[in-house]
CSV table of C-alpha atoms in Angstrom, one decimal:
chain,number,residue,atom,x,y,z
A,1,MET,CA,19.0,81.1,38.6
A,2,ARG,CA,17.0,80.8,35.4
A,3,GLU,CA,13.6,82.3,35.6
A,4,LYS,CA,11.6,79.5,33.9
A,5,PRO,CA,12.1,76.8,36.6
A,6,LEU,CA,11.3,79.3,39.3
A,7,SER,CA,8.1,80.3,37.5
A,8,LYS,CA,6.9,76.6,37.4
A,9,ILE,CA,6.9,75.9,41.1
A,10,GLY,CA,4.0,76.4,43.5
A,11,ASP,CA,3.9,78.9,46.4
A,12,GLU,CA,4.2,76.2,49.2
A,13,LEU,CA,7.7,74.8,49.1
A,14,LEU,CA,8.2,74.1,52.8
A,15,ARG,CA,5.8,71.2,53.4
A,16,ILE,CA,5.7,68.1,55.5
A,17,ARG,CA,6.8,65.6,52.8
A,18,ARG,CA,6.0,62.0,52.3
A,19,ASP,CA,6.6,59.7,55.4
A,20,VAL,CA,8.3,62.6,57.2
A,21,SER,CA,6.5,61.9,60.5
A,22,ARG,CA,8.0,58.4,60.6
A,23,ALA,CA,11.4,59.4,59.2
A,24,VAL,CA,12.0,62.2,61.7
A,25,GLU,CA,10.3,60.6,64.8
A,26,GLY,CA,12.3,61.6,67.8
A,27,THR,CA,14.6,63.9,65.9
A,28,SER,CA,15.2,67.6,66.1
A,29,ALA,CA,17.1,70.2,64.2
A,30,PRO,CA,20.9,69.9,64.5
A,31,ALA,CA,22.5,71.7,67.4
A,32,GLY,CA,23.6,75.2,66.6
A,33,PHE,CA,21.2,75.6,63.7
A,34,GLY,CA,18.8,78.4,63.9
A,35,VAL,CA,18.3,82.0,62.9
A,36,ASP,CA,19.4,85.1,64.9
A,37,GLN,CA,16.1,86.7,65.7
A,38,GLU,CA,17.9,90.1,66.2
A,39,LEU,CA,19.0,89.9,62.5
A,40,VAL,CA,15.4,89.1,61.5
A,41,THR,CA,14.1,92.0,63.5
A,42,ALA,CA,16.7,94.3,62.0
A,43,PHE,CA,15.9,93.0,58.5
A,44,GLU,CA,12.2,93.9,59.1
A,45,ALA,CA,13.2,97.4,60.3
A,46,GLY,CA,15.4,98.3,57.4
A,47,PRO,CA,18.2,97.3,55.1
A,48,LEU,CA,21.0,95.2,56.7
A,49,SER,CA,24.6,95.6,55.9
A,50,PRO,CA,25.9,93.2,53.1
A,51,ALA,CA,27.8,91.2,55.7
A,52,ASP,CA,24.7,90.8,57.9
A,53,GLN,CA,22.5,89.8,54.9
A,54,ARG,CA,25.0,87.1,53.9
A,55,GLU,CA,25.0,85.8,57.5
A,56,LEU,CA,21.3,85.8,57.6
A,57,ALA,CA,21.1,84.0,54.3
A,58,GLN,CA,23.5,81.4,55.6
A,59,GLN,CA,21.5,80.8,58.7
A,60,VAL,CA,18.2,80.5,56.8
A,61,ALA,CA,19.7,78.1,54.3
A,62,GLN,CA,21.0,75.9,57.1
A,63,GLN,CA,17.7,75.5,58.9
A,64,LEU,CA,15.3,75.3,55.9
A,65,PRO,CA,15.7,71.5,55.5
A,66,THR,CA,14.7,71.0,59.1
A,67,HIS,CA,11.8,73.4,59.1
A,68,TRP,CA,9.5,70.6,60.4
A,69,SER,CA,11.4,70.6,63.8
A,70,GLN,CA,11.7,74.3,64.5
A,71,PRO,CA,10.9,75.4,68.0
A,72,ASN,CA,7.9,77.8,68.1
A,73,THR,CA,10.0,80.9,68.6
A,74,LEU,CA,12.1,80.2,65.6
A,75,ALA,CA,9.1,79.1,63.5
A,76,GLU,CA,7.4,82.4,64.3
A,77,ALA,CA,10.5,84.4,63.4
A,78,MET,CA,10.8,82.6,60.1
A,79,THR,CA,7.2,83.1,59.3
A,80,ARG,CA,7.6,86.9,59.9
A,81,PHE,CA,10.7,86.9,57.8
A,82,ILE,CA,9.2,85.0,54.9
A,83,ASP,CA,6.1,87.2,55.0
A,84,ASP,CA,8.3,90.3,54.9
A,85,LEU,CA,10.0,88.9,51.8
A,86,GLY,CA,6.6,88.3,50.2
A,87,GLY,CA,6.3,84.5,50.4
A,88,GLN,CA,8.2,81.3,50.0
A,89,ARG,CA,9.0,81.8,46.3
A,90,GLU,CA,10.4,85.2,47.1
A,91,LEU,CA,12.5,83.6,49.9
A,92,ILE,CA,14.0,81.2,47.3
A,93,GLY,CA,14.8,84.1,45.0
A,94,TRP,CA,16.4,86.0,47.9
A,95,LEU,CA,18.6,83.1,48.9
A,96,ASP,CA,19.8,82.7,45.3
A,97,HIS,CA,21.6,86.0,45.5
A,98,TYR,CA,24.2,84.6,48.0
A,99,PRO,CA,26.7,82.1,46.5
A,100,GLY,CA,27.5,79.0,48.6
A,101,LEU,CA,25.0,77.1,50.7
A,102,PRO,CA,22.2,79.7,50.3
A,103,GLN,CA,22.2,79.5,46.5
A,104,LEU,CA,22.6,75.8,46.5
A,105,VAL,CA,19.7,75.3,48.9
A,106,ALA,CA,17.6,77.7,46.8
A,107,ARG,CA,18.1,75.8,43.6
A,108,LEU,CA,17.6,72.4,45.2
A,109,TYR,CA,14.2,73.7,46.6
A,110,VAL,CA,13.3,74.8,43.1
A,111,LEU,CA,13.8,71.2,41.9
A,112,MET,CA,11.8,69.9,44.9
A,113,GLY,CA,9.0,72.2,44.0
A,114,LEU,CA,9.1,71.0,40.4
A,115,LEU,CA,9.1,67.4,41.5
A,116,ASP,CA,6.1,68.1,43.7
A,117,GLN,CA,4.3,69.6,40.7
A,118,TYR,CA,5.2,66.7,38.3
A,119,SER,CA,4.1,64.2,40.9
A,120,GLU,CA,0.5,65.5,40.4
A,121,ASN,CA,0.7,65.1,36.6
A,122,PRO,CA,-0.6,61.7,35.3
A,123,ALA,CA,1.3,62.0,32.1
A,124,VAL,CA,4.7,62.5,33.8
A,125,VAL,CA,3.9,59.5,36.2
A,126,THR,CA,2.9,57.3,33.2
A,127,ALA,CA,6.0,58.3,31.3
A,128,LEU,CA,8.3,57.6,34.2
A,129,ARG,CA,6.6,54.2,34.8
A,130,GLU,CA,7.1,53.2,31.2
A,131,TYR,CA,10.8,54.4,31.3
A,132,ARG,CA,11.4,52.3,34.5
A,133,GLN,CA,10.0,49.2,32.7
A,134,ARG,CA,13.1,49.5,30.5
A,135,GLU,CA,15.4,50.8,33.2
A,136,PRO,CA,14.1,50.1,36.7
A,137,TYR,CA,16.7,52.0,38.5
A,138,PRO,CA,18.2,54.9,36.5
A,139,ALA,CA,21.7,55.9,37.2
A,140,GLY,CA,22.1,57.5,40.5
A,141,LEU,CA,18.6,56.7,41.8
A,142,SER,CA,19.2,53.1,43.1
A,143,GLY,CA,18.5,53.1,46.8
A,144,TYR,CA,16.1,56.0,46.5
A,145,LEU,CA,13.4,54.4,44.3
A,146,VAL,CA,11.0,51.7,45.4
A,147,PRO,CA,10.0,49.2,42.7
A,148,GLU,CA,6.6,50.6,42.0
A,149,THR,CA,6.1,53.9,40.2
A,150,ASP,CA,3.2,56.0,41.3
A,151,ASP,CA,2.2,59.6,42.1
A,152,GLU,CA,4.5,59.5,45.2
A,153,THR,CA,7.6,58.5,43.4
A,154,LEU,CA,8.9,62.0,42.4
A,155,ALA,CA,7.6,63.5,45.7
A,156,GLY,CA,9.6,60.8,47.4
A,157,LEU,CA,12.8,62.0,45.7
A,158,SER,CA,11.9,65.5,47.0
A,159,PHE,CA,11.8,64.1,50.5
A,160,ASN,CA,15.2,62.3,50.0
A,161,ILE,CA,16.9,65.5,48.8
A,162,GLU,CA,15.5,67.5,51.7
A,163,GLU,CA,16.5,64.8,54.1
A,164,LEU,CA,20.1,64.7,52.8
A,165,LEU,CA,20.3,68.5,53.2
A,166,GLY,CA,18.9,68.3,56.7
A,167,ASP,CA,21.6,65.7,57.5
A,168,GLY,CA,24.3,68.1,56.2
A,169,GLN,CA,25.1,65.8,53.2
A,170,GLN,CA,25.0,68.5,50.6
A,171,GLY,CA,27.2,66.5,48.2
A,172,LYS,CA,24.8,63.5,48.2
A,173,ALA,CA,21.8,65.9,47.8
A,174,VAL,CA,23.4,67.4,44.7
A,175,ASP,CA,24.2,64.0,43.3
A,176,LEU,CA,20.6,62.8,43.8
A,177,ALA,CA,19.3,66.1,42.3
A,178,LEU,CA,21.4,65.8,39.2
A,179,ALA,CA,20.5,62.1,38.7
A,180,THR,CA,16.8,63.1,39.0
A,181,THR,CA,17.0,65.8,36.4
A,182,ASP,CA,18.9,63.4,34.1
A,183,CYS,CA,16.1,60.9,34.5
A,184,LEU,CA,13.4,63.4,33.8
A,185,ARG,CA,15.1,64.8,30.8
A,186,ARG,CA,14.9,61.3,29.3
A,187,VAL,CA,11.2,61.0,30.3
A,188,ALA,CA,10.2,64.4,29.0
A,189,PRO,CA,9.5,63.5,25.3
A,190,ARG,CA,7.1,60.8,26.2
A,191,ALA,CA,5.4,62.9,28.9
A,192,ALA,CA,4.9,65.7,26.2
A,193,GLY,CA,3.4,63.1,23.9
A,194,LEU,CA,0.8,62.2,26.5
A,195,ASP,CA,0.1,65.8,27.7
A,196,PRO,CA,1.2,68.8,25.6
A,197,ALA,CA,1.1,70.9,28.7
A,198,THR,CA,4.4,69.2,29.8
A,199,ASP,CA,6.2,70.0,26.5
A,200,ASP,CA,8.7,72.3,28.2
A,201,MET,CA,9.6,69.7,30.9
A,202,GLY,CA,12.9,68.8,29.2
A,203,GLU,CA,13.9,72.5,28.9
A,204,VAL,CA,13.0,73.1,32.5
A,205,MET,CA,15.0,70.1,33.6
A,206,ASP,CA,18.0,71.2,31.5
A,207,HIS,CA,17.9,74.7,33.2
A,208,THR,CA,17.5,73.2,36.6
A,209,HIS,CA,20.4,70.7,36.1
A,210,GLN,CA,22.7,73.6,35.0
A,211,ASP,CA,21.6,75.8,37.9
A,212,ILE,CA,22.3,73.1,40.5
A,213,ARG,CA,25.7,72.2,38.9
A,214,GLU,CA,26.7,75.9,38.9
A,215,ALA,CA,25.7,76.5,42.5
A,216,ALA,CA,27.5,73.3,43.6
A,217,ALA,CA,30.7,74.4,41.8
A,218,ALA,CA,30.5,77.9,43.2
A,219,GLY,CA,30.1,76.6,46.8
């Protein structure tokens, strides 16, 4: 994973996203998903074998998209594990070392973190709104975007990516992620013109796009 996208995200990546309470009402994490608490305890006590680390990374990657529905015992174990790593950003960096689902999930969460950040930037929102006046539904985003563009639009795409991952639809999550980065690469010059602080958004989206494509191909 390229360092620049990771450096741009916030520390809180596992959040209750837009409309999640309605979208997941009455649902729970898929059967069989979870984290072996004995592996977590062993990780805290000292280095795991490479095989055990890969297994733990796979388990963590499987359950992250359904973090909102973890039973208390699992949530507590995951909190200890993340704290032991140093935080959520460190968790993403750790997952990225394991090709396959862990690496893919890590890189998709970096994009989600970036989208959450850009959602809070008025210049990016304005640039996206202007772009959608010319192209209301950019390629690959039809069905995910509502007609109005506001400060929830990009955060909403984060929610959609996480929801697809939680449903086990990694291919669709990748397609949506790549379509999103393509759209923001087109928006980036106008955003930079409105706010020089966003002048690296195009570069960040380029790197993120490449990272996700590489992880998907390796998986």
